[in-house]
CSV table of C-alpha atoms in Angstrom, one decimal:
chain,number,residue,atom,x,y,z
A,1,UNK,CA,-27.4,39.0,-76.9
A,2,UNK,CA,-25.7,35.9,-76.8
A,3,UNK,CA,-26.9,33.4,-74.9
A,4,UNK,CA,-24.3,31.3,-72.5
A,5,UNK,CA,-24.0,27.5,-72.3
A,6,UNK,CA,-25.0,26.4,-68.9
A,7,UNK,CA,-22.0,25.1,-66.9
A,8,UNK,CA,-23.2,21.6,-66.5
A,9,UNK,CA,-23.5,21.6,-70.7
A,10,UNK,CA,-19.6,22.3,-70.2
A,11,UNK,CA,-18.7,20.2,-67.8
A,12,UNK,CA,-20.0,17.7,-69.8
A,13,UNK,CA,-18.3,18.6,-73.0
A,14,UNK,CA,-14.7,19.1,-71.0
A,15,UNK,CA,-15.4,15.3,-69.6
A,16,UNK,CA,-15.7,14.5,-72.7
A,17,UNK,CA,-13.2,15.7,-73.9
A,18,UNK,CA,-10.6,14.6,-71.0
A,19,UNK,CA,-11.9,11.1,-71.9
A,20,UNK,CA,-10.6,11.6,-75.4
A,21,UNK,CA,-7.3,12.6,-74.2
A,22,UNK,CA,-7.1,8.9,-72.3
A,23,UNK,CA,-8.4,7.1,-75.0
A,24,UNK,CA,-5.6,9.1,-77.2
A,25,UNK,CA,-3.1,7.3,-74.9
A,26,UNK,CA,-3.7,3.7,-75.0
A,27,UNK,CA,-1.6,2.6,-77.9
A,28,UNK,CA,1.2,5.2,-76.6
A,29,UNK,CA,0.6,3.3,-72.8
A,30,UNK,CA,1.5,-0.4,-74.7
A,31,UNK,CA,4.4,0.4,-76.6
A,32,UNK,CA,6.1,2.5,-73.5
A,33,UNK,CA,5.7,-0.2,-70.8
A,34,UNK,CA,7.1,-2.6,-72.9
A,35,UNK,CA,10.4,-0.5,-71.7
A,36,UNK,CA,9.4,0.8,-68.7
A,37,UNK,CA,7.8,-1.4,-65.6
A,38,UNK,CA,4.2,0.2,-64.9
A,39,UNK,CA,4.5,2.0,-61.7
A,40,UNK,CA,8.0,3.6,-62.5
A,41,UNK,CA,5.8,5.1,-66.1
A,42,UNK,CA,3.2,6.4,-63.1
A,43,UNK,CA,5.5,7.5,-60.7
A,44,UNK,CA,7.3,9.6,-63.5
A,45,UNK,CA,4.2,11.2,-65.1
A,46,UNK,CA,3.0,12.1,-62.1
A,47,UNK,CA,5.6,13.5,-60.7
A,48,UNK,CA,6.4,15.7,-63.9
A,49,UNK,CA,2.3,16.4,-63.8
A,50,UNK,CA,2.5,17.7,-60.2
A,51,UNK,CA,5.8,19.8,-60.6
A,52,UNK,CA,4.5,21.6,-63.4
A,53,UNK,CA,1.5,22.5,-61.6
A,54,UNK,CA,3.2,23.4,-58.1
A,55,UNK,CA,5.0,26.1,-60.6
A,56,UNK,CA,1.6,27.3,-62.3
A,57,UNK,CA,-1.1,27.0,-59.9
A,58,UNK,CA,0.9,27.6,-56.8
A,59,UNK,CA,-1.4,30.5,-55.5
A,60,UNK,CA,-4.3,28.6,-55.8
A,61,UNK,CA,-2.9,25.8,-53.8
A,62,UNK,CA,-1.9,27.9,-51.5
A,63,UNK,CA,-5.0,29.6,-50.9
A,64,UNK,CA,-6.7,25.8,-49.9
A,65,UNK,CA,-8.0,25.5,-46.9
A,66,UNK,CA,-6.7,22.5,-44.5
A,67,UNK,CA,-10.0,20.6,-45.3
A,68,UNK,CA,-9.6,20.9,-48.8
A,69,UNK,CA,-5.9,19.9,-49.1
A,70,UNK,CA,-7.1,16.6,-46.6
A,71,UNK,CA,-9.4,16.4,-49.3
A,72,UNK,CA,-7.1,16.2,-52.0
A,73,UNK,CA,-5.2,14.1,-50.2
A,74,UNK,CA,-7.9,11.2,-50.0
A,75,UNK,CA,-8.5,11.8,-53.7
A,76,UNK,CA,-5.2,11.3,-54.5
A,77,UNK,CA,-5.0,7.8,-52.6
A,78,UNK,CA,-7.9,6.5,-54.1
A,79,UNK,CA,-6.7,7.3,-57.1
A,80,UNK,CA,-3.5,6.1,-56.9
A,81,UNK,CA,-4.0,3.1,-55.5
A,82,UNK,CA,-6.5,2.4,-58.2
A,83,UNK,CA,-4.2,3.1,-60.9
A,84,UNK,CA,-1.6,0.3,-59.0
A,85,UNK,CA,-4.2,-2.1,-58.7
A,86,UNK,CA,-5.2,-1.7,-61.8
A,87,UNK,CA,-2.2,-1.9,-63.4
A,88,UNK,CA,-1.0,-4.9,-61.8
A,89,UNK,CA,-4.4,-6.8,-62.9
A,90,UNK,CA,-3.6,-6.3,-65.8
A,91,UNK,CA,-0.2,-8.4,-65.6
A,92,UNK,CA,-2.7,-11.0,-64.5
A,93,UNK,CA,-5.6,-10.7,-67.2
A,94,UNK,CA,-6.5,-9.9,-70.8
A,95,UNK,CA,-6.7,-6.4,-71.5
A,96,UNK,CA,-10.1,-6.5,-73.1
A,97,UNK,CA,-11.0,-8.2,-69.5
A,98,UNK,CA,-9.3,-5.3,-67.9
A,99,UNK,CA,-10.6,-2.9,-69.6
A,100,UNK,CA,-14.4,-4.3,-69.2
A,101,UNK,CA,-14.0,-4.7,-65.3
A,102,UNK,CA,-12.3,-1.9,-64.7
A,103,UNK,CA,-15.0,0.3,-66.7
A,104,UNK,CA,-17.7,-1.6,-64.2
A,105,UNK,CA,-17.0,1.9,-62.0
A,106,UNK,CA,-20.0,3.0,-64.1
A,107,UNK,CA,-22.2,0.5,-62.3
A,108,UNK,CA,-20.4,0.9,-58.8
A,109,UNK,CA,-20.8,4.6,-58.7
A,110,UNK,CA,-24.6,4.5,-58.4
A,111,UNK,CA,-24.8,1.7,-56.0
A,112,UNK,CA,-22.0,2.7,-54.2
A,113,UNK,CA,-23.6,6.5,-53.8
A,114,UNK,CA,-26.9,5.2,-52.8
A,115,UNK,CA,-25.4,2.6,-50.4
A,116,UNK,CA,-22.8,5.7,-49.1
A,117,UNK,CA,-24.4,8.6,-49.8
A,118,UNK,CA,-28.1,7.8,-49.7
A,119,UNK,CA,-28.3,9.5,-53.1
A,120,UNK,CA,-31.5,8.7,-55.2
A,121,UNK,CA,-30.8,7.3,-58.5
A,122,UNK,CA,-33.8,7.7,-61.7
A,123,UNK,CA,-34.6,5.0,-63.0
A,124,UNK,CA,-33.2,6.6,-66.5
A,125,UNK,CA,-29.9,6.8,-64.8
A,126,UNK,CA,-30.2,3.0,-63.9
A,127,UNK,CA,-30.9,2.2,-67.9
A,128,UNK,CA,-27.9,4.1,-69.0
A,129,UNK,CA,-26.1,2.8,-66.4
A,130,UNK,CA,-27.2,-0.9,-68.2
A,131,UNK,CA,-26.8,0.4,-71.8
A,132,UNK,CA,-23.0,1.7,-71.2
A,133,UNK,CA,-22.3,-1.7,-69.2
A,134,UNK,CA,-23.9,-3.9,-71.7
A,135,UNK,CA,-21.6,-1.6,-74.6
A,136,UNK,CA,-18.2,-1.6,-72.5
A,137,UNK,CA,-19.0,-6.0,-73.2
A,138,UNK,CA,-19.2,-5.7,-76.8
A,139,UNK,CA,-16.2,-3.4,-76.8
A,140,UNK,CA,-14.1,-5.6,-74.4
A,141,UNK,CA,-14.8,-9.0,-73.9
A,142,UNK,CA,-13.8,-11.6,-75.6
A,143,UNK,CA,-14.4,-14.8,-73.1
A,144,UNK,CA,-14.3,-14.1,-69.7
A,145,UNK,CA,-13.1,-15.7,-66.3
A,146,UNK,CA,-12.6,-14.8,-62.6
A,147,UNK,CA,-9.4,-15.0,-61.1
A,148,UNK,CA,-6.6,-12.8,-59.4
A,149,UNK,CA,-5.8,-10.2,-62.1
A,150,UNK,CA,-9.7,-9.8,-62.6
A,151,UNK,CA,-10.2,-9.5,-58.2
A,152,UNK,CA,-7.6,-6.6,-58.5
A,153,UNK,CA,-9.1,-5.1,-61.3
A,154,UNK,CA,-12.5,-4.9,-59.8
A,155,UNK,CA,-11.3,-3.5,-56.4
A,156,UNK,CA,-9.4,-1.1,-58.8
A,157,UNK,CA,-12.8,-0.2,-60.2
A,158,UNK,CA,-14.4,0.2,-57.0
A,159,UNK,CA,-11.8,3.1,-55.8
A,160,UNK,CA,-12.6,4.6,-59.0
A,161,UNK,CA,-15.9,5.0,-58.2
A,162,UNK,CA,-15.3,6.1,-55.0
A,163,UNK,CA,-13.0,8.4,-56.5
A,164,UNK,CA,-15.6,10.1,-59.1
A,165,UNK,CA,-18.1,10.1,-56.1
A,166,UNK,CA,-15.5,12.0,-53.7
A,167,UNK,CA,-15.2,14.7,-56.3
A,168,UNK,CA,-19.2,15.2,-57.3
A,169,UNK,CA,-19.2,15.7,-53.9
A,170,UNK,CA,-16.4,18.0,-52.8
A,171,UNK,CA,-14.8,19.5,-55.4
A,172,UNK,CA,-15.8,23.3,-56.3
A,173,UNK,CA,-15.1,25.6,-59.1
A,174,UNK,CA,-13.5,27.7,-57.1
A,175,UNK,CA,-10.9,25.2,-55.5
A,176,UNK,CA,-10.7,22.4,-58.9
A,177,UNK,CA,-7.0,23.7,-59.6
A,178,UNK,CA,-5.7,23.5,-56.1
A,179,UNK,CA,-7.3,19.9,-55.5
A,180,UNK,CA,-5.9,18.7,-58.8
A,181,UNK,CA,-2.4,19.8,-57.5
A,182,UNK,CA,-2.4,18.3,-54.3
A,183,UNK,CA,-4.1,15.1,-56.1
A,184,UNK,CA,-1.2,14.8,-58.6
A,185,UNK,CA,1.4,15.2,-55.4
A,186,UNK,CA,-0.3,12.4,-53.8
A,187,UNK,CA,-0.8,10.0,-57.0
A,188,UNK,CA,3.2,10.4,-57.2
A,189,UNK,CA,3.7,9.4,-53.9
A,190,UNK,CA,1.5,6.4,-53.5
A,191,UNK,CA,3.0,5.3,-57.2
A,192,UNK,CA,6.7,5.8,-55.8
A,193,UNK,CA,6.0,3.3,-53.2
A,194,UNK,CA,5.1,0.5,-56.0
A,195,UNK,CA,8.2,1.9,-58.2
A,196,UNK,CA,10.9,2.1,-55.4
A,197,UNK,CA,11.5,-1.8,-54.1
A,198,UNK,CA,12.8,-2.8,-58.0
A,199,UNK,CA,14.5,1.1,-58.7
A,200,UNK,CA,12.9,3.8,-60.8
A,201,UNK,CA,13.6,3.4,-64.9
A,202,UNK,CA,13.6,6.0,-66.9
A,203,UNK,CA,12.4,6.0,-70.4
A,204,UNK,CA,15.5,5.7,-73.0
A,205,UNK,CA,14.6,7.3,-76.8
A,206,UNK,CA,13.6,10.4,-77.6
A,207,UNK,CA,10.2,9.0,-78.9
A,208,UNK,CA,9.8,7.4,-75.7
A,209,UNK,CA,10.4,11.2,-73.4
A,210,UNK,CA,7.6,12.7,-75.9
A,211,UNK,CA,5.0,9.9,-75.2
A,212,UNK,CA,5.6,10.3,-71.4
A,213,UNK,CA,5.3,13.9,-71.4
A,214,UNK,CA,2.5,14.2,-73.7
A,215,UNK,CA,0.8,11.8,-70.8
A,216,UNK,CA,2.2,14.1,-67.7
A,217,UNK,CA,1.0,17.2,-69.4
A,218,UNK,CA,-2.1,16.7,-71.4
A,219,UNK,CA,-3.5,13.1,-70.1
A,220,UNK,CA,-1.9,14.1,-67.0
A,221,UNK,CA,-2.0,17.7,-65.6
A,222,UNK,CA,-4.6,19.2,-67.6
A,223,UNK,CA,-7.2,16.3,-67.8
A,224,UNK,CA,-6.9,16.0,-63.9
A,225,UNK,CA,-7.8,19.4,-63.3
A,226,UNK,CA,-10.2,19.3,-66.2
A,227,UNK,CA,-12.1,16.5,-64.4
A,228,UNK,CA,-11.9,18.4,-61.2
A,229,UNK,CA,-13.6,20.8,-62.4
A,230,UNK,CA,-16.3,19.0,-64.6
A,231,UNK,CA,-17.1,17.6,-61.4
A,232,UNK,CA,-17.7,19.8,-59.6
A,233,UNK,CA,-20.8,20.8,-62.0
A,234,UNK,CA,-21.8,17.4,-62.7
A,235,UNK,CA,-23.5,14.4,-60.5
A,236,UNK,CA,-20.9,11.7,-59.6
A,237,UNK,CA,-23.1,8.7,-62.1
A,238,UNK,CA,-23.7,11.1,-64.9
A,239,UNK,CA,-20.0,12.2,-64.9
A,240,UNK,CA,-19.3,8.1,-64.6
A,241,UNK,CA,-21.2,7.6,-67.6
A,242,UNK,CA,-19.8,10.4,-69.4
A,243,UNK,CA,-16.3,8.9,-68.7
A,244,UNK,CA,-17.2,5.5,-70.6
A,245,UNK,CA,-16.7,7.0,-73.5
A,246,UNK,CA,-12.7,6.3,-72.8
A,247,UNK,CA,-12.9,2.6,-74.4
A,248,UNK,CA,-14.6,4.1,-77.2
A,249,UNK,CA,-12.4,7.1,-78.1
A,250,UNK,CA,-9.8,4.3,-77.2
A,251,UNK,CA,-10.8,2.2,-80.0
A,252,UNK,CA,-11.1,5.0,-82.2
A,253,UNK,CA,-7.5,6.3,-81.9
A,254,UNK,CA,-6.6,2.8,-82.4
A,255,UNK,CA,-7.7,2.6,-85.4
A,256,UNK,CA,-6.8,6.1,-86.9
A,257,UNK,CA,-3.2,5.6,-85.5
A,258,UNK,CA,-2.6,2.3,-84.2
A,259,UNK,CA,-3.1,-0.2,-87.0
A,260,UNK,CA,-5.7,-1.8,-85.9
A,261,UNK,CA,-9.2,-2.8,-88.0
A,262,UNK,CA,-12.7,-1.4,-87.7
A,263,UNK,CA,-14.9,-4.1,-86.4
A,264,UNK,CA,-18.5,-5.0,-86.1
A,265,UNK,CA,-18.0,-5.1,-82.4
A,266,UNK,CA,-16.6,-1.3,-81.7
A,267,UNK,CA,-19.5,0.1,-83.8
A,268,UNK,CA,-22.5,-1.9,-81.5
A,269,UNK,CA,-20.6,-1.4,-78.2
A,270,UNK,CA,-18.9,2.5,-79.2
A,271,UNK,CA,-23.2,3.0,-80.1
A,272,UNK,CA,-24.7,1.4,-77.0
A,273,UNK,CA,-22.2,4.1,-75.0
A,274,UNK,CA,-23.5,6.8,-76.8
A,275,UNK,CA,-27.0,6.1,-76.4
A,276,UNK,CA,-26.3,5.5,-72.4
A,277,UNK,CA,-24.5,8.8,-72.6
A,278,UNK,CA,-27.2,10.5,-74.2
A,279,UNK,CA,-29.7,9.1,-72.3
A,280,UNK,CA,-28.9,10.4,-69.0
A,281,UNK,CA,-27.4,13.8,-70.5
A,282,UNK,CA,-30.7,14.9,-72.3
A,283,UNK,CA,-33.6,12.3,-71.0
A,284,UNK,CA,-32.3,11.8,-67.5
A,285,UNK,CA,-30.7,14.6,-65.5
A,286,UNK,CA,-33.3,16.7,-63.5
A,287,UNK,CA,-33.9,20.1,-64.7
A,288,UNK,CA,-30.5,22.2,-63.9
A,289,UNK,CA,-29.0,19.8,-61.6
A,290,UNK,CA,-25.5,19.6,-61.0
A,291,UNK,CA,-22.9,18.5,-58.6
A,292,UNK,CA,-23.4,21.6,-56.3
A,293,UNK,CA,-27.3,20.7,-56.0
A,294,UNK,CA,-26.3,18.2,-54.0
A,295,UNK,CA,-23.6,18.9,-51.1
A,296,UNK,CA,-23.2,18.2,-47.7
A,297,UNK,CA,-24.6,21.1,-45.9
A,298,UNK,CA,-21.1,21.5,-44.2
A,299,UNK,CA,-19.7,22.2,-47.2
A,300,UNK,CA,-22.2,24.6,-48.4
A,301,UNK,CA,-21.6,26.5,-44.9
A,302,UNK,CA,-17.8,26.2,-45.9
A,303,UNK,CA,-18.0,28.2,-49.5
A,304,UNK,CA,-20.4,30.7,-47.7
């Protein structure tokens, strides 16, 4: 008899996976902006991500209810407005700096469920939570000051958190592929409205087409269902923590394809990650908890 993994073991491991896929996409993301303006690049991927799933997963979003499509629709504004303030921090800021204050939605996704939410947080959470933040430093920063790029970037960081939190909380197995649609939809949208005042640009070269649809389809389409899903079997801080590993798969890719060197500093802060990530996967979690442990009891009248 073979023995199944439980669902929150492959949540995890998808997450994890979906993180690689963004990390894949960094050194892709620098070289394609330098010929396209930010928000036309989302605007584009998205809306290539959301037509290709309106064709595939059109009968589950049609079988959504109206809650859950409002619901997708929230997601999809937190997200994309996160993704605009984000990028336009960054115009403003290094991107080490970005990249540490934008992965600070590790820290705001506890505090901001327990302010929100009233959620309890273990104190073994709270030490991962430290361990990934104090890693994501060594990774990224490289002197540090507070100004206007870094004020976006942490507001940016903060809808991300809400954003991970929002889908711990409402997003089901059962409707993951449907909310991902309707999210993608949405993320095109709010992106359009940051694209359209200076005209949408198109990417030019062939090399450039491949890079953008490699991050509408994979980094796109699939990892935004993917995460759906994971999250709807994982707590919103343990699927935050699980996410930091972006940076660190970041790093990596850079260094297998994007030129760069091995340091000191990627192996202490890509290390610190792990151990916050193991921490709270193996040491921390309660005994077969998930994301549906811990729904509104509306919602668990709604599946029923």
């Amino acid at each position: 008899m073979t023995s199944r993994l439980p669902a929150s073991r492959v949540a995890t491991l998808l997450l994890m996976s979906v993180t690689a896929v963004w990390g894949s996409t960094f050194f892709l993301i620098r070289d394609l902006v330098e010929h396209v303006p930010s928000a036309d690049f989302l605007a584009v991927r998205f809306a290539i991500a959301a037509a290709v799933m309106a064709v595939l997963f059109r009968r589950q979003l049609l079988a959504l209810t109206r809650r859950e499509v409002l619901i997708g629709v929230v997601l999809g504004v937190l997200y994309g407005l996160a993704q605009l303030l984000q990028t336009v921090g960054l115009e403003h800021t290094d991107a080490s700096v970005s990249g540490f204050v934008t992965g600070t939605y590790v820290v705001l996704t506890p505090v901001l469920a327990a302010v929100l939410l009233r959620d309890r947080i273990p104190g073994s959470t709270w030490l991962a939570v430290l361990l990934a933040t104090v890693g994501l430093g060594v990774l990224s920063l490289r002197g540090f000051s507070v100004g206007h790029g870094e004020l976006l970037t942490l507001a940016a960081a903060a809808l991300y958190a809400l954003h991970i939190i929002g889908l711990g909380r409402f997003s089901t197995a059962q409707s993951a592929t449907g909310l991902a649609t309707v999210q993608a939809a949405v993320i095109t949208v709010v992106a359009l409205v940051g694209a359209l005042p200076g005209g949408v640009t198109l990417p030019a070269t062939g090399g450039q087409w491949t890079s953008l649809l490699y991050m509408a389809l994979i980094a796109g389409a699939v990892a935004l269902w993917a995460q759906t899903w994971a999250q709807s079997h994982l707590p919103a801080t343990r699927a935050a923590i699980v996410m930091t590993m972006e940076p660190v798969f970041a790093a990596f890719f850079a260094v297998l394809f994007g030129g760069e060197s091995l340091t000191g500093r990627m192996i202490v802060g890509g290390a610190l990650v792990l151990a916050a990530m193991y921490l709270v996967e193996l040491l921390g979690r309660r005994a077969g908890a998930s994301a549906e442990d811990d729904r509104p009891a509306e919602l668990l009248h709604h599946e029923v």
